[in-house]
Coordinates of C-alpha atoms in Angstrom, one line a residue:
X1 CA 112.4 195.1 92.8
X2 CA 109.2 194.4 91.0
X3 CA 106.3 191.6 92.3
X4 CA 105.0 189.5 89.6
X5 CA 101.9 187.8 89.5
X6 CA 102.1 184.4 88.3
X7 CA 98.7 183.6 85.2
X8 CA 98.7 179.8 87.3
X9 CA 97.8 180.3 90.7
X10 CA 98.3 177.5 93.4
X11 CA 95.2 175.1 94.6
X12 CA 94.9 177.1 97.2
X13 CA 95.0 181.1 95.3
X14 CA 98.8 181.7 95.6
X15 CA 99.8 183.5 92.7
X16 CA 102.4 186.4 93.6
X17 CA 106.2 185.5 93.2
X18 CA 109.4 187.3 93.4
X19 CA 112.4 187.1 91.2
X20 CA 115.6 188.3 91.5
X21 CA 119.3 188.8 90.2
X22 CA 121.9 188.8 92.7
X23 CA 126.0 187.9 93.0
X24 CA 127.1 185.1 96.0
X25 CA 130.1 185.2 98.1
X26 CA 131.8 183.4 95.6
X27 CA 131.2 186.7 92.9
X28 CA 129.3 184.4 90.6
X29 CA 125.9 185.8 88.9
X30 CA 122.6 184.1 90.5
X31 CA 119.0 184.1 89.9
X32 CA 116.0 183.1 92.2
X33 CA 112.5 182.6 91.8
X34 CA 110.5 182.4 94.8
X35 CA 107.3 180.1 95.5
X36 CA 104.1 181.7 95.4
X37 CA 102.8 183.8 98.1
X38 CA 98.7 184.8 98.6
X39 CA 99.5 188.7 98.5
X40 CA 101.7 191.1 96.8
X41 CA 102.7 192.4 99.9
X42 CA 103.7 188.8 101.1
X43 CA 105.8 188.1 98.4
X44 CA 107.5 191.7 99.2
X45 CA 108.2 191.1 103.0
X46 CA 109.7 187.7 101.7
X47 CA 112.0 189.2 99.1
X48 CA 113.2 192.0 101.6
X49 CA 114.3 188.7 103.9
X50 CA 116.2 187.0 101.2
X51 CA 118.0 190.0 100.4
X52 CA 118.7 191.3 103.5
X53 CA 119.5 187.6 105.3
X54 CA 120.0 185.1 103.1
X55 CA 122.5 188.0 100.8
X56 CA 124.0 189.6 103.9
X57 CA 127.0 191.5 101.7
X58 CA 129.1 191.4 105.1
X59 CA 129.4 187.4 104.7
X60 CA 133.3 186.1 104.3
X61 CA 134.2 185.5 100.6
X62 CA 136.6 182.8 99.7
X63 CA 139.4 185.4 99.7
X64 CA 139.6 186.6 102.8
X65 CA 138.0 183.3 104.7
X66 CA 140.1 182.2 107.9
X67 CA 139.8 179.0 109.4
X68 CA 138.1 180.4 112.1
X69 CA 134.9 181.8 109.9
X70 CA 134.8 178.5 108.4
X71 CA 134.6 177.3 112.0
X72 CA 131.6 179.7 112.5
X73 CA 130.3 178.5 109.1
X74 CA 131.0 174.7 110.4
X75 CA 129.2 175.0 114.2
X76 CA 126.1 176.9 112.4
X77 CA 125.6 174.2 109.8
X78 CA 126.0 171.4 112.3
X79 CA 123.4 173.3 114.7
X80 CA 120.4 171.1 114.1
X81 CA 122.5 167.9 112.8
X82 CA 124.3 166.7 116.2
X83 CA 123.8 166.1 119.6
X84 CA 124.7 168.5 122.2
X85 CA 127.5 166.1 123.4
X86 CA 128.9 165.8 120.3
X87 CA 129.2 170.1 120.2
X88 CA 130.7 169.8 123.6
X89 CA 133.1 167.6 121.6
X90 CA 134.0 170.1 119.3
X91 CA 134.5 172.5 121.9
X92 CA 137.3 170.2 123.3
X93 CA 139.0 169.2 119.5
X94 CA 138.7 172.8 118.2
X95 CA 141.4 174.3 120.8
X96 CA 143.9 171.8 119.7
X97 CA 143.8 173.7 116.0
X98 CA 144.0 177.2 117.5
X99 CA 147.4 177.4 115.2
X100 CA 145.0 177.9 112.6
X101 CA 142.8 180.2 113.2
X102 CA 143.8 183.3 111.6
X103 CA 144.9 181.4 109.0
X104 CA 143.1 182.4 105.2
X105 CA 142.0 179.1 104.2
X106 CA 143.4 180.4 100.7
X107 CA 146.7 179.7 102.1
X108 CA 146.7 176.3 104.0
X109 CA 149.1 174.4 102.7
X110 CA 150.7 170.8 104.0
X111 CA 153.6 172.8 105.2
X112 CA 151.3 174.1 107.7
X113 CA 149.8 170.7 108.8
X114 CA 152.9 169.0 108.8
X115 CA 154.5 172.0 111.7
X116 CA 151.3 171.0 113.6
X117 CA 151.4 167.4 113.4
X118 CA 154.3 168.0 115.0
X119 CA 153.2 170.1 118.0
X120 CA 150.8 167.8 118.4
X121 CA 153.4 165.0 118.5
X122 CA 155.4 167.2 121.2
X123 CA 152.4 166.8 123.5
X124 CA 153.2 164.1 126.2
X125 CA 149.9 163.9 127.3
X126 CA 147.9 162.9 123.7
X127 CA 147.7 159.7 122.7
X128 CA 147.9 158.2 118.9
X129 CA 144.6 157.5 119.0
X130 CA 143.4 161.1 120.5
X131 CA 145.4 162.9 118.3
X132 CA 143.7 160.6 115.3
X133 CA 140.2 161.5 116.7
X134 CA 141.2 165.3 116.8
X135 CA 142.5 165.1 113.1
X136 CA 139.3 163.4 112.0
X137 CA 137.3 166.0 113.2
X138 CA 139.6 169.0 111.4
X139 CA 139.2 166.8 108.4
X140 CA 135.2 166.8 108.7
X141 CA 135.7 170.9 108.7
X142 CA 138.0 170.6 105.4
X143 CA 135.3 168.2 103.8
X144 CA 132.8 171.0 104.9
X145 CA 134.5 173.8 103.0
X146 CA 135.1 171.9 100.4
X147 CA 131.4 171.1 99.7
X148 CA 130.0 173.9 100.7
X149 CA 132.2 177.1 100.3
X150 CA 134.0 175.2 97.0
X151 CA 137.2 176.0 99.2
X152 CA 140.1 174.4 97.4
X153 CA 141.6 172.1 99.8
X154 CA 142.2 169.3 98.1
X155 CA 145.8 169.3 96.5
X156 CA 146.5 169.2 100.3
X157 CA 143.9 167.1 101.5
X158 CA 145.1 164.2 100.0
X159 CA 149.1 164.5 101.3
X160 CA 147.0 164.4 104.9
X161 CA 148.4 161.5 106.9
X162 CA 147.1 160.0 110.2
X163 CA 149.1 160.4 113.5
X164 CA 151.4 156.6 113.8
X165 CA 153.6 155.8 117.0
X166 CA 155.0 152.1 116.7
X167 CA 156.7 152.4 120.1
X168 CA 153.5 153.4 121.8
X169 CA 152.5 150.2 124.1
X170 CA 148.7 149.7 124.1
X171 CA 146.9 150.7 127.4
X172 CA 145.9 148.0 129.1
X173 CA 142.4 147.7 129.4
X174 CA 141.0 147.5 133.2
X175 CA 138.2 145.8 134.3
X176 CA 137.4 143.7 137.3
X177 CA 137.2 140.1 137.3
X178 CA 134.0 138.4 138.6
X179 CA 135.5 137.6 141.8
X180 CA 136.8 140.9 142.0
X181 CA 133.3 142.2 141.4
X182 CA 131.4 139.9 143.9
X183 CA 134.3 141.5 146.5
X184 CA 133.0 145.0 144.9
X185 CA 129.6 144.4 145.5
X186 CA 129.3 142.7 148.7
X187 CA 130.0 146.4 150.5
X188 CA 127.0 147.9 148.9
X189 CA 125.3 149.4 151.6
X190 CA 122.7 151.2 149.2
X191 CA 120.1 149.4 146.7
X192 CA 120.0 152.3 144.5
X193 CA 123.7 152.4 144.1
X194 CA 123.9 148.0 144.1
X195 CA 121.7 148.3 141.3
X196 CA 123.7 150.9 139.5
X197 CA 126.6 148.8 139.9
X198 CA 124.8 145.5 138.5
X199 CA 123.6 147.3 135.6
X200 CA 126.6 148.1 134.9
X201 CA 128.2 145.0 135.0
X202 CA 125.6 142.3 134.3
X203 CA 124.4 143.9 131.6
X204 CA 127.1 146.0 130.0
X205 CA 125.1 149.4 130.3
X206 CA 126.8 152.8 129.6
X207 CA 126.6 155.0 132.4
X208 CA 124.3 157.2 130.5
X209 CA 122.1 154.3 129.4
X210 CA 121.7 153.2 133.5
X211 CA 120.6 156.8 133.8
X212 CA 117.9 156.7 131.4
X213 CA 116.2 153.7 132.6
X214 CA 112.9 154.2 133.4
X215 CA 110.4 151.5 135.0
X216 CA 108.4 151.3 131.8
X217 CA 111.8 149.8 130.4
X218 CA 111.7 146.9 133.1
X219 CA 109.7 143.9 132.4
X220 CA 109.8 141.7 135.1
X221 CA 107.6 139.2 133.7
X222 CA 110.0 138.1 130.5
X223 CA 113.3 139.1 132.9
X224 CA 114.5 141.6 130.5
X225 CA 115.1 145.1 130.3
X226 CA 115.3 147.7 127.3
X227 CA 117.7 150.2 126.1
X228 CA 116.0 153.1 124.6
X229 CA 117.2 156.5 125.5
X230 CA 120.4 158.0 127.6
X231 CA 120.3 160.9 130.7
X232 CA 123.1 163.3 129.5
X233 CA 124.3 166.6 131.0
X234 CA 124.5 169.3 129.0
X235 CA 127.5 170.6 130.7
X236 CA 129.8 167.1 131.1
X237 CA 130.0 168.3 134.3
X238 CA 130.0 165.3 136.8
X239 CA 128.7 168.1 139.9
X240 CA 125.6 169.3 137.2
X241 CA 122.2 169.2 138.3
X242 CA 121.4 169.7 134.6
X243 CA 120.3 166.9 132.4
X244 CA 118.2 165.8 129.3
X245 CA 116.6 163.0 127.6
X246 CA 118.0 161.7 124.5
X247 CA 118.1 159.1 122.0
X248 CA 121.2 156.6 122.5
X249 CA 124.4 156.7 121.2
X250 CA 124.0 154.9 118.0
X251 CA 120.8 152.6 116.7
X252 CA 122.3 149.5 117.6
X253 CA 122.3 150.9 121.0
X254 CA 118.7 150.6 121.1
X255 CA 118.1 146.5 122.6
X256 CA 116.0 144.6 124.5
X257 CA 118.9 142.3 126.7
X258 CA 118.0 139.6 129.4
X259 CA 118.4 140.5 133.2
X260 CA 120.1 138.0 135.3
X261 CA 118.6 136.4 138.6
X262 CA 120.8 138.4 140.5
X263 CA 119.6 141.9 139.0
X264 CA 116.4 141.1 138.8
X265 CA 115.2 140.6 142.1
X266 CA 117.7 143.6 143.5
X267 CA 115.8 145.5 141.0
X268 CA 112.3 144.4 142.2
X269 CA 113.0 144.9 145.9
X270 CA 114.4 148.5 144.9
X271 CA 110.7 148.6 142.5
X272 CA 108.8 147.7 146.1
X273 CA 110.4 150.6 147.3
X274 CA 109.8 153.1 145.3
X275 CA 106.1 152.3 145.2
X276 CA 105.6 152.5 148.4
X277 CA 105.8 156.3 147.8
X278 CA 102.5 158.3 146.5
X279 CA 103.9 159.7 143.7
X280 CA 105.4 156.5 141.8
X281 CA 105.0 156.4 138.3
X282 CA 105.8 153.9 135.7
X283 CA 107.8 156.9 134.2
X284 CA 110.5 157.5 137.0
X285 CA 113.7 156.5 137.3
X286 CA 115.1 153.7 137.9
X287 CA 118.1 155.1 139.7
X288 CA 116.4 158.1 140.5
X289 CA 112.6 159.2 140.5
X290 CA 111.0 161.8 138.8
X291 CA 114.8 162.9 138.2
X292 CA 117.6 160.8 137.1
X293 CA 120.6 160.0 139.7
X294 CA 123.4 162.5 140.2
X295 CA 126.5 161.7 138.3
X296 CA 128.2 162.9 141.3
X297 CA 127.3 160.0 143.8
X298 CA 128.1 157.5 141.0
X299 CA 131.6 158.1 141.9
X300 CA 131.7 158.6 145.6
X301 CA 129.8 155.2 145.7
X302 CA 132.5 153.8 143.7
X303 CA 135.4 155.0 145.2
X304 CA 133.7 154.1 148.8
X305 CA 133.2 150.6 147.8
X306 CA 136.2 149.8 146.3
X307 CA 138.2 151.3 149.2
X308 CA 135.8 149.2 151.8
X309 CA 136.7 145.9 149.5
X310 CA 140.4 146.9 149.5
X311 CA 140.5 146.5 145.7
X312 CA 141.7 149.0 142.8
X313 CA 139.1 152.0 141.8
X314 CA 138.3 151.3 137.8
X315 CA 136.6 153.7 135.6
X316 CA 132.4 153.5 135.2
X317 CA 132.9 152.5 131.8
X318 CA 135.0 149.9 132.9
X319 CA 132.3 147.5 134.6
X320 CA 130.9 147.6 130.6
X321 CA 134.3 146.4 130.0
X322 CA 133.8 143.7 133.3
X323 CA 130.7 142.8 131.3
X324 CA 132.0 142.0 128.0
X325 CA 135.2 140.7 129.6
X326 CA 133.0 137.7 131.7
X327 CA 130.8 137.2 128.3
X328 CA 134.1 136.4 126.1
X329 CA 135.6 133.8 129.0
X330 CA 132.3 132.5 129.0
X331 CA 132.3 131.4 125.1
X332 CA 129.6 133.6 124.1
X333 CA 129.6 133.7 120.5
X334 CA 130.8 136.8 119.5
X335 CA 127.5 138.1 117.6
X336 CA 126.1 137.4 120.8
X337 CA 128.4 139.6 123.1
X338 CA 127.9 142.5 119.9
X339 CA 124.0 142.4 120.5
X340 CA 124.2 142.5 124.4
X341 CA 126.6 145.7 124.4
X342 CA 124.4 147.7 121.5
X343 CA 127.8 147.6 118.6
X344 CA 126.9 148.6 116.0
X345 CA 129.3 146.2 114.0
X346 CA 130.9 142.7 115.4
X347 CA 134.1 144.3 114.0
X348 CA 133.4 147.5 116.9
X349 CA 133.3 144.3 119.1
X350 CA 136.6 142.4 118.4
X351 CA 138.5 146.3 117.4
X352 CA 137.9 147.0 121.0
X353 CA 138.1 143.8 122.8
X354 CA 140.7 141.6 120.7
X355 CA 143.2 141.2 123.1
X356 CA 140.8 139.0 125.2
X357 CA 139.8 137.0 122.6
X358 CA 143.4 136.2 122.0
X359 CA 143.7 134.6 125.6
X360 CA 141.3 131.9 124.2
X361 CA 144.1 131.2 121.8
X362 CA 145.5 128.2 124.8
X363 CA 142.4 126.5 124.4
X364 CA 142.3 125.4 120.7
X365 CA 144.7 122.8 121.2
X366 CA 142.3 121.4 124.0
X367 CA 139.3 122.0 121.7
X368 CA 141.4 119.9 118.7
X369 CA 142.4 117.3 121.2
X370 CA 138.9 116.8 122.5
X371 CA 137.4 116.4 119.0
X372 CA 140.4 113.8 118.3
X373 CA 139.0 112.0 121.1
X374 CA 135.6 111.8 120.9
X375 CA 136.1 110.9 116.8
X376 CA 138.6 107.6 118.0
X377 CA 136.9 106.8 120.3
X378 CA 133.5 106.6 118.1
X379 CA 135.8 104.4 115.6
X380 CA 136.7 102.2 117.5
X381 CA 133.1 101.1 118.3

C-alpha cells in the first residue's frame, strides 16, 4: 500500500504516515492511520509489522474461539499486569476448568456451568471457599472476553452463582498461644532461625516479608522495622534455590511497625554477627546475607522445635495468626491490629479474625459492671 507524506511535519521533521483498510477477527471493516515516521522507508517497515503482526489472519475469530484460546488470549494480556505468583496461581485454578476447554465459547451455556459446579461439588478435598476462589478467577476470564473479544457471555453470566455449603463447619484457625510460643522458642538453638521465628510472631510478618528484610529496613535507634518488599520463589517450590525481589502483597502491606524488646536485641546480637564478616553490607539479609534464607530450613527448624518443646507443628503463616491472636486478647483497637499486619481494610481484619473477637463477648458484662461502679460510687460523693 501507498506511503503518504503528511504537508504538517512534526517538531522534530516527521512527516511520512501510513494508512490502511483492513477487516478484524470480528469481520468488521477498520481503518488506521499511523503516527509519523522520519522516512518513507520507516513508515513502510512499520506498516509491513502491523499487517503482518498486529493482522495475523490465522488469529481465532469469535466463531470458532474455544475456551482454551481465550485462555491463551487471557495469560498474554495479563503478561505484564501480574506478578509471577499470581500466574503460578493461574496455573493451579486453570486445571480445575479443563471440562472446558474445547469448548467454543459460542456455545457455553449455564447448563454447562451448572454440570461443573457439580463436579466440583463431588470433590472431597475443595473447600467452599477454594471452590469460590477458583470460580472468581474463571469469572475474571469471562469479564476478559467479554471486553475484549465482545464474546457474548452475559445472558449466562448473570445466572452464575457462587459455591454455598451450610453444613460445612469452619476450620478452626491454629495458632499458638503465648505460652505455647515462649515453650516454642526456648529450644532455639540458632539466632538466625530465633529471629525468624520472632518476626514472625511479634510482629505478624508473612513469611515472604521476613525473607525480604534487609538491614537497611532495621532501625535500631527508633526500635522499628519496615515492610517494604517480599523474597518469592519463582517456582513455589519450598526445596528452590531460585528467588526474586518484589514489591509486597498489597500497598497496605508496605509499614513501618515497632519491634519489641525481645526482638530487638536478638536482632542486634544476630546484626553483631554478621558484621563481623568482611563482606557485610547494609543491603544483606537479615535472615540470610547477600542471599535470602532457604524456604527449606524454615520448616525443618520448625518441625525440630516444636518436636523438642513436645507441642503441635502449626503452619508459618500461623505465627502471623499467633500475632494477631495476642494483639486482640490484649485490647488492641482494632485499626491498630489492621495497621500492624499491613490489611488493607479493618473489614480484611475482623472477616479473617472474627471468631476471636467474639471471645471478648464475656467481658462486656464486666466492662458495664465496672462503669456502673465507678459512676455510683462518684454519686455518692
Amino acid at each position: 500500500m501507498p506511503i503518504y507524506k503528511s504537508k504538517t511535519p512534526t517538531k522534530d521533521g516527521r512527516c511520512y504516515f501510513y494508512k490502511v483498510s483492513y477487516v478484524d477477527i470480528f469481520g468488521r471493516q477498520q481503518s488506521k492511520v499511523s503516527k509519523k515516521y522520519r522516512t518513507k522507508s520507516e513508515a513502510k517497515m512499520a506498516e509491513s509489522e502491523f499487517m503482518t503482526s498486529d493482522l495475523d489472519v490465522n488469529k481465532t475469530t469469535p466463531a470458532d474461539m474455544t475456551f482454551r484460546d481465550l485462555y491463551s488470549h487471557f495469560l498474554e494480556y495479563q503478561d505484564d499486569k501480574v506478578r509471577l505468583t499470581t500466574k503460578r496461581n493461574y496455573e493451579h485454578k486453570i486445571m480445575h476448568l479443563e471440562s472446558f476447554m474445547d469448548v467454543k465459547c459460542k456455545d457455553f451455556n449455564i447448563t454447562m456451568y451448572e454440570e461443573w459446579k457439580k463436579q466440583m461439588n463431588a470433590n472431597p478435598n475443595l473447600g467452599t471457599n477454594t471452590k469460590n476462589d477458583i470460580l472468581k478467577f474463571f469469572k475474571s476470564i469471562l469479564n476478559y472476553g467479554i471486553t475484549w473479544h465482545n464474546l457474548n457471555f452475559m445472558s449466562t453470566y448473570r445466572k452464575i452463582t457462587n459455591f454455598t455449603n451450610p453444613n460445612e463447619l469452619r476450620k478452626e484457625m491454629e495458632f499458638y498461644t503465648y505460652e505455647e510460643f515462649q515453650q516454642f522458642i526456648s529450644c532455639a538453638d540458632d539466632l538466625r532461625y530465633k529471629c525468624f521465628f520472632e518476626l514472625l510472631y511479634y510482629c505478624g510478618l508473612r513469611r515472604s516479608e521476613a525473607r525480604g528484610l534487609q538491614w537497611k529496613h532495621i532501625d535500631f535507634n527508633n526500635r522499628t522495622l519496615t515492610v517494604s518488599q517480599q523474597v518469592l520463589n519463582p517456582s513455589n517450590s519450598n526445596a528452590s534455590t531460585e528467588w526474586y525481589i518484589s514489591s509486597t502483597k498489597t500497598e497496605a502491606s508496605n509499614r513501618t511497625i515497632p519491634i519489641s524488646t525481645t526482638l530487638l536485641n536478638d536482632l542486634a546480637e544476630l546484626k553483631k554477627t554478621n558484621e563481623r564478616l568482611s563482606k557485610f553490607k547494609q543491603t544483606w539479609f537479615v535472615l540470610g546475607d547477600d542471599v535470602p534464607m532457604a524456604t527449606g530450613r524454615m520448616y525443618f527448624y520448625r518441625d525440630k522445635y516444636a518436636e523438642k518443646a513436645g507441642i503441635r507443628r502449626i503452619r508459618l503463616h500461623n505465627f502471623r495468626h499467633s500475632c494477631a491472636s495476642a494483639l486482640i486478647s490484649g485490647a488492641a483497637p482494632i485499626t491498630a491490629v489492621s495497621n500492624f499486619l499491613g490489611h488493607s481494610e479493618t473489614t480484611e481484619t475482623l472477616e479473617t479474625y472474627t471468631h476471636m473477637f467474639k471471645k471478648d463477648l464475656a467481658n462486656v458484662p464486666k466492662f458495664f459492671d465496672t462503669l456502673e461502679k465507678d459512676f455510683n460510687e462518684k454519686s455518692s460523693e
